[in-house]
């Protein structure tokens, strides 16, 4: 199983546990609010709540995490915010109403002997109404949070909420710059609207490999995207992991796969060039009316200039020795790639030279 698939399953299980916990708390509160007997408050209510919470989060969480892997799921993910809400809200509300109407929590409780029998559905029962309203409220909050998280980038909303970067921090990070080749010529030949669609399709295709390898898209700058990893995320916290390198070539494959469709629509196949560097940066919140999390440090300037060096050497991907050495500390330079040392290269506008390495996929059987 791929690491990305395993991480997705672990996220699904975490969501399932959270949903079951929220259901248990709600079931217990219902028992106390309506002064039911102690057994209902401490055991029966939480048990039914756990089942309801687990069923709701399993169905909706599973849809959110696994449906986007399909062709229809990718199309929905790229739809507008309004279209997404118009599809998801009725779908999720329907799932909740089915679970509540058929009393699936009580059915499971009766099957395990927790209760004697399932009571008939009574839509005038305040408990039923309250349970449905609570579930719908929880789902609307869940959908809004997922959509905001997609707009801001994974993890960014959490960092803002808890003020993780409210005070600047020093961090060691990997930075990957990915640049669309021939962008000026493409913009002139395609025109502004077609070029925007061309560029957006390339960036969308790149997002899945980046997410699969735990990268964070920091920003889009014209025809370039900037991706970053914390030191722990880049090395995987374990021996032999090299997510930035693996991401680069997975990203290249994803963009290459666009070739046939792009040749048919635009008469041009997309191609990119990339540069990777590693170093210390200052990370902190910036701005007021529009707040963002920004990175400041020499490593960003050096990475941008390294990408220009790759152009000079006719290479697809160039990395600094600092980045490769840090990955090597987690298990050695991966044998899946070949390396051509370029030595210490002077970078424009930067006093100290940077040790650079051209990286390519190793030939089969090597």
C-alpha positions as a printed NumPy array, in Angstrom:
array([[  0.   ,   0.   ,   0.   ],
       [  1.264,   3.472,  -0.874],
       [  2.177,   5.781,   1.972],
       [ -0.386,   8.327,   0.76 ],
       [ -3.17 ,   5.703,   0.852],
       [ -2.19 ,   4.645,   4.351],
       [ -2.226,   8.264,   5.546],
       [ -5.679,   8.739,   4.021],
       [ -6.95 ,   5.666,   5.878],
       [ -5.475,   6.933,   9.147],
       [ -7.183,  10.304,   8.649],
       [-10.464,   8.49 ,   8.005],
       [-10.062,   6.496,  11.232],
       [ -9.316,   9.68 ,  13.189],
       [-12.461,  11.316,  11.811],
       [-14.42 ,   8.174,  12.713],
       [-13.168,   8.295,  16.308],
       [-13.967,  12.014,  16.603],
       [-17.483,  11.454,  15.244],
       [-18.077,   8.582,  17.664],
       [-16.815,  10.708,  20.57 ],
       [-19.065,  13.652,  19.659],
       [-21.992,  11.238,  19.372],
       [-21.245,   9.758,  22.799],
       [-21.106,  13.217,  24.415],
       [-24.351,  14.248,  22.726],
       [-26.088,  11.031,  23.797],
       [-25.013,  11.538,  27.385],
       [-26.122,  15.201,  27.413],
       [-29.517,  14.234,  26.033],
       [-29.938,  11.773,  28.891],
       [-29.106,  14.434,  31.481],
       [-31.164,  17.193,  29.857],
       [-34.347,  15.109,  29.767],
       [-33.7  ,  13.574,  33.198],
       [-33.723,  10.021,  32.024],
       [-32.552,   7.208,  34.283],
       [-28.885,   6.785,  35.192],
       [-28.37 ,   3.784,  32.894],
       [-29.586,   5.805,  29.909],
       [-27.415,   8.769,  30.802],
       [-24.216,   6.807,  31.408],
       [-24.493,   3.901,  28.972],
       [-27.483,   3.605,  26.64 ],
       [-27.484,   7.217,  25.413],
       [-23.717,   7.302,  24.745],
       [-23.857,   3.89 ,  23.044],
       [-26.58 ,   4.992,  20.634],
       [-24.739,   8.294,  20.113],
       [-21.512,   6.449,  19.26 ],
       [-23.317,   4.374,  16.631],
       [-25.022,   7.421,  15.104],
       [-21.807,   9.462,  15.157],
       [-19.765,   6.628,  13.659],
       [-22.312,   5.984,  10.89 ],
       [-22.551,   9.65 ,   9.962],
       [-18.805,  10.29 ,   9.97 ],
       [-18.053,   6.992,   8.214],
       [-20.382,   7.804,   5.326],
       [-19.556,  11.489,   5.002],
       [-15.877,  11.201,   5.939],
       [-15.464,   8.325,   3.509],
       [-17.086,  10.382,   0.765],
       [-14.832,  13.384,   1.495],
       [-11.613,  11.369,   1.562],
       [-12.085,   8.678,  -1.067],
       [-14.585,  10.038,  -3.606],
       [-12.135,  12.802,  -4.733],
       [ -9.846,  10.019,  -6.005],
       [-12.388,   9.258,  -8.756],
       [-12.895,  11.252, -11.955],
       [-16.255,  12.627, -10.735],
       [-14.693,  13.445,  -7.376],
       [-11.893,  15.455,  -9.001],
       [-14.466,  17.373, -11.044],
       [-16.491,  18.167,  -7.909],
       [-13.398,  19.262,  -6.012],
       [-12.601,  21.77 ,  -8.781],
       [-16.154,  23.11 ,  -8.952],
       [-17.119,  26.454,  -7.427],
       [-17.845,  26.788,  -3.719],
       [-21.572,  27.32 ,  -4.4  ],
       [-21.822,  24.212,  -6.607],
       [-20.016,  22.131,  -3.995],
       [-22.427,  23.232,  -1.264],
       [-25.444,  22.696,  -3.538],
       [-24.395,  19.064,  -4.055],
       [-22.984,  18.129,  -0.664],
       [-25.512,  19.702,   1.676],
       [-28.598,  17.859,   0.302],
       [-26.597,  14.621,  -0.013],
       [-25.27 ,  14.736,   3.537],
       [-28.583,  15.886,   4.977],
       [-30.268,  12.961,   3.225],
       [-27.799,  10.535,   4.79 ],
       [-28.452,  11.975,   8.245],
       [-32.229,  11.796,   7.827],
       [-31.996,   8.145,   6.749],
       [-29.851,   7.247,   9.778],
       [-32.143,   9.123,  12.162],
       [-35.45 ,   8.027,  10.599],
       [-34.605,   4.342,  10.661],
       [-33.156,   4.669,  14.185],
       [-30.015,   2.799,  13.189],
       [-28.376,   3.526,  16.527],
       [-31.268,   1.912,  18.351],
       [-31.272,  -1.009,  15.889],
       [-27.629,  -1.747,  16.702],
       [-28.281,  -1.264,  20.436],
       [-31.162,  -3.736,  20.279],
       [-29.022,  -6.22 ,  18.342],
       [-26.424,  -6.114,  21.148],
       [-29.081,  -6.348,  23.857],
       [-28.415,  -2.831,  25.171],
       [-32.129,  -1.997,  24.787],
       [-35.119,  -4.276,  24.568],
       [-36.69 ,  -2.989,  21.363],
       [-36.621,  -0.114,  18.897],
       [-39.389,   2.386,  19.522],
       [-41.517,   3.503,  16.544],
       [-40.475,   6.693,  14.803],
       [-42.121,   9.768,  16.31 ],
       [-41.221,  12.931,  14.434],
       [-42.923,  15.016,  17.124],
       [-40.516,  13.675,  19.741],
       [-38.223,  16.569,  20.771],
       [-35.313,  14.154,  21.114],
       [-35.661,  13.138,  17.476],
       [-35.892,  16.751,  16.315],
       [-32.955,  17.82 ,  18.475],
       [-30.809,  14.917,  17.24 ],
       [-31.515,  15.778,  13.597],
       [-30.859,  19.508,  14.102],
       [-27.604,  18.799,  15.951],
       [-26.424,  16.416,  13.223],
       [-27.272,  18.875,  10.446],
       [-25.482,  21.7  ,  12.263],
       [-22.408,  19.518,  12.764],
       [-22.363,  18.561,   9.072],
       [-22.721,  22.151,   7.818],
       [-19.787,  23.169,  10.038],
       [-17.832,  20.167,   8.758],
       [-18.471,  21.06 ,   5.087],
       [-17.572,  24.715,   5.637],
       [-14.36 ,  23.742,   7.432],
       [-13.344,  21.323,   4.662],
       [-13.971,  23.942,   1.97 ],
       [-12.084,  26.678,   3.835],
       [ -9.24 ,  24.235,   4.436],
       [ -9.082,  23.511,   0.699],
       [ -9.018,  27.239,  -0.12 ],
       [ -6.358,  28.088,   2.464],
       [ -4.329,  24.891,   2.159],
       [ -4.131,  21.872,   4.489],
       [ -3.207,  22.813,   8.027],
       [ -3.29 ,  26.591,   7.494],
       [ -6.695,  27.114,   9.12 ],
       [ -5.616,  25.161,  12.211],
       [ -2.459,  27.248,  12.533],
       [ -4.461,  30.469,  12.347],
       [ -7.06 ,  29.282,  14.856],
       [ -4.485,  28.218,  17.437],
       [ -2.056,  31.052,  16.676],
       [  0.813,  28.706,  15.901],
       [  2.657,  31.399,  13.94 ],
       [  1.201,  34.405,  15.735],
       [  4.722,  34.978,  16.966],
       [  7.449,  34.38 ,  14.355],
       [  9.334,  31.094,  14.527],
       [ 12.596,  29.855,  13.099],
       [ 12.204,  26.619,  11.146],
       [ 14.304,  24.465,   8.858],
       [ 12.332,  23.68 ,   5.704],
       [ 12.606,  22.256,   2.214],
       [ 11.444,  24.534,  -0.606],
       [ 10.557,  23.355,  -4.099],
       [ 10.047,  25.808,  -6.95 ],
       [  8.148,  24.428,  -9.95 ],
       [  8.157,  26.532, -13.105],
       [  6.117,  26.082, -16.303],
       [  8.411,  25.95 , -19.332],
       [  7.826,  28.356, -22.232],
       [  5.223,  30.362, -20.34 ],
       [  5.856,  33.617, -22.238],
       [  5.515,  31.918, -25.619],
       [  2.411,  30.027, -24.441],
       [  0.745,  33.196, -23.167],
       [  1.339,  34.908, -26.504],
       [  0.191,  31.994, -28.662],
       [ -2.841,  30.931, -26.585],
       [ -4.143,  34.293, -25.471],
       [ -4.811,  35.312, -21.842],
       [ -7.971,  33.279, -21.188],
       [ -6.775,  30.035, -22.759],
       [ -3.39 ,  30.447, -21.088],
       [ -5.065,  30.823, -17.678],
       [ -6.997,  27.57 , -18.261],
       [ -3.777,  25.898, -19.43 ],
       [ -1.873,  27.025, -16.338],
       [ -4.71 ,  26.186, -13.941],
       [ -4.928,  22.649, -15.308],
       [ -1.196,  22.14 , -14.757],
       [ -1.368,  23.386, -11.171],
       [ -4.445,  21.265, -10.46 ],
       [ -2.686,  18.155, -11.784],
       [  0.281,  18.947,  -9.542],
       [ -1.824,  19.257,  -6.389],
       [ -2.464,  15.525,  -5.884],
       [  1.229,  14.454,  -5.958],
       [  2.066,  17.315,  -3.614],
       [ -0.667,  16.32 ,  -1.179],
       [  0.276,  12.631,  -1.441],
       [  3.844,  13.487,  -0.394],
       [  2.757,  15.834,   2.428],
       [  3.924,  19.   ,   0.724],
       [  2.289,  22.378,   1.384],
       [  1.605,  24.723,  -1.513],
       [  2.892,  28.027,  -0.183],
       [  1.948,  30.261,  -3.091],
       [  1.491,  30.66 ,  -6.83 ],
       [  3.657,  33.329,  -8.442],
       [  2.741,  33.818, -12.091],
       [  3.681,  30.6  , -13.864],
       [  5.469,  29.228, -10.806],
       [  4.333,  27.38 ,  -7.716],
       [  6.225,  27.193,  -4.435],
       [  5.95 ,  24.049,  -2.311],
       [  7.389,  23.555,   1.149],
       [  7.951,  20.776,   3.699],
       [  8.913,  20.993,   7.317],
       [ 12.059,  19.072,   8.145],
       [ 10.019,  16.273,   9.711],
       [  7.509,  16.07 ,   6.846],
       [ 10.244,  16.045,   4.205],
       [ 12.207,  13.207,   5.75 ],
       [  9.115,  11.403,   6.976],
       [ 10.609,  11.141,  10.427],
       [ 11.949,   7.748,   9.486],
       [ 14.874,   6.178,   7.708],
       [ 14.862,   6.162,   3.913],
       [ 12.072,   8.695,   3.359],
       [ 12.666,  11.435,   0.763],
       [  9.285,  12.954,   0.068],
       [ 10.48 ,  16.089,  -1.772],
       [ 12.39 ,  14.007,  -4.36 ],
       [  9.576,  11.501,  -4.754],
       [  7.103,  14.37 ,  -5.091],
       [  9.07 ,  16.013,  -7.917],
       [  8.983,  12.97 , -10.148],
       [  5.393,  12.042,  -9.259],
       [  4.466,  15.61 , -10.16 ],
       [  6.352,  15.337, -13.451],
       [  4.477,  12.11 , -14.313],
       [  1.123,  13.734, -13.501],
       [  1.843,  16.7  , -15.761],
       [  3.202,  14.471, -18.535],
       [ -0.087,  12.549, -18.387],
       [ -1.865,  15.764, -19.419],
       [  0.03 ,  15.735, -22.722],
       [ -2.484,  13.998, -25.029],
       [ -5.459,  16.035, -23.829],
       [ -3.486,  19.285, -23.932],
       [ -2.166,  18.592, -27.432],
       [ -5.734,  18.076, -28.578],
       [ -7.106,  21.219, -26.889],
       [ -4.156,  23.63 , -26.977],
       [ -1.752,  21.997, -29.461],
       [  0.86 ,  22.273, -26.715],
       [  1.993,  19.736, -24.115],
       [  2.912,  21.123, -20.672],
       [  6.393,  20.706, -19.202],
       [  7.949,  21.977, -15.995],
       [ 11.328,  22.497, -14.378],
       [ 12.012,  22.298, -10.632],
       [ 14.566,  23.27 ,  -8.006],
       [ 14.865,  22.101,  -4.396],
       [ 16.725,  23.713,  -1.51 ],
       [ 16.828,  23.426,   2.279],
       [ 17.58 ,  25.937,   4.974],
       [ 16.422,  28.142,   7.81 ],
       [ 13.473,  30.502,   7.423],
       [ 11.408,  32.793,   9.621],
       [  7.719,  31.822,   9.593],
       [  5.014,  34.096,  10.91 ],
       [  1.626,  35.677,  10.36 ],
       [  1.647,  38.843,   8.296],
       [ -0.962,  41.466,   7.465],
       [ -4.217,  42.575,   9.069],
       [ -7.164,  43.104,   6.691],
       [ -5.824,  40.127,   4.719],
       [ -3.774,  37.86 ,   6.927],
       [ -1.386,  35.22 ,   5.655],
       [  1.446,  32.992,   6.844],
       [  4.69 ,  34.11 ,   5.215],
       [  8.208,  32.698,   4.944],
       [ 11.275,  34.935,   4.937],
       [ 14.835,  33.817,   4.396],
       [ 17.729,  33.51 ,   2.001],
       [ 16.73 ,  29.938,   1.163],
       [ 13.782,  31.17 ,  -0.947],
       [ 15.947,  33.496,  -3.038],
       [ 18.539,  30.772,  -3.511],
       [ 15.904,  28.253,  -4.636],
       [ 14.552,  30.658,  -7.244],
       [ 18.053,  31.177,  -8.627],
       [ 18.763,  27.439,  -8.62 ],
       [ 15.816,  26.972, -10.965],
       [ 17.553,  29.283, -13.419],
       [ 20.715,  27.17 , -13.15 ],
       [ 18.721,  24.09 , -14.167],
       [ 17.771,  25.943, -17.353],
       [ 21.425,  26.606, -18.105],
       [ 22.3  ,  22.915, -17.729],
       [ 19.266,  21.71 , -19.7  ],
       [ 18.068,  19.745, -16.695],
       [ 14.564,  19.08 , -15.417],
       [ 15.395,  19.057, -11.729],
       [ 18.225,  20.562,  -9.714],
       [ 18.725,  20.282,  -5.965],
       [ 21.156,  21.82 ,  -3.535],
       [ 23.6  ,  19.539,  -1.783],
       [ 22.193,  20.899,   1.482],
       [ 18.754,  19.478,   0.657],
       [ 20.112,  16.125,  -0.504],
       [ 22.433,  15.814,   2.469],
       [ 19.551,  16.417,   4.864],
       [ 17.535,  13.718,   3.11 ],
       [ 20.601,  11.478,   3.171],
       [ 20.735,  11.813,   6.949],
       [ 17.392,   9.973,   6.998],
       [ 18.765,   7.027,   5.03 ],
       [ 21.147,   7.948,   2.229],
       [ 20.602,   9.346,  -1.236],
       [ 17.879,   7.163,  -2.787],
       [ 19.125,   4.699,  -5.392],
       [ 15.993,   5.341,  -7.492],
       [ 17.673,   8.511,  -8.753],
       [ 20.911,   9.402, -10.502],
       [ 22.999,  12.4  ,  -9.48 ],
       [ 25.362,  14.68 , -11.335],
       [ 27.331,  17.005,  -9.089],
       [ 27.801,  20.473, -10.545],
       [ 30.03 ,  21.768,  -7.759],
       [ 29.742,  25.143,  -6.078],
       [ 27.819,  27.416,  -8.424],
       [ 27.641,  31.201,  -8.064],
       [ 24.041,  32.398,  -8.011],
       [ 23.084,  35.811,  -9.33 ],
       [ 22.66 ,  38.344,  -6.536],
       [ 23.988,  35.906,  -3.913],
       [ 27.51 ,  36.148,  -2.477],
       [ 28.267,  32.566,  -1.326],
       [ 28.011,  29.883,  -4.057],
       [ 25.677,  26.917,  -3.601],
       [ 26.628,  23.273,  -4.1  ],
       [ 24.224,  22.005,  -6.764],
       [ 23.285,  18.558,  -8.073],
       [ 21.276,  17.607, -11.164],
       [ 18.873,  14.799, -10.242],
       [ 17.208,  12.375, -12.645],
       [ 15.431,   9.052, -12.402],
       [ 17.895,   6.162, -12.512],
       [ 17.784,   3.883, -15.536],
       [ 16.086,   0.506, -15.035],
       [ 18.451,  -2.137, -13.821],
       [ 20.953,   0.437, -12.588]])
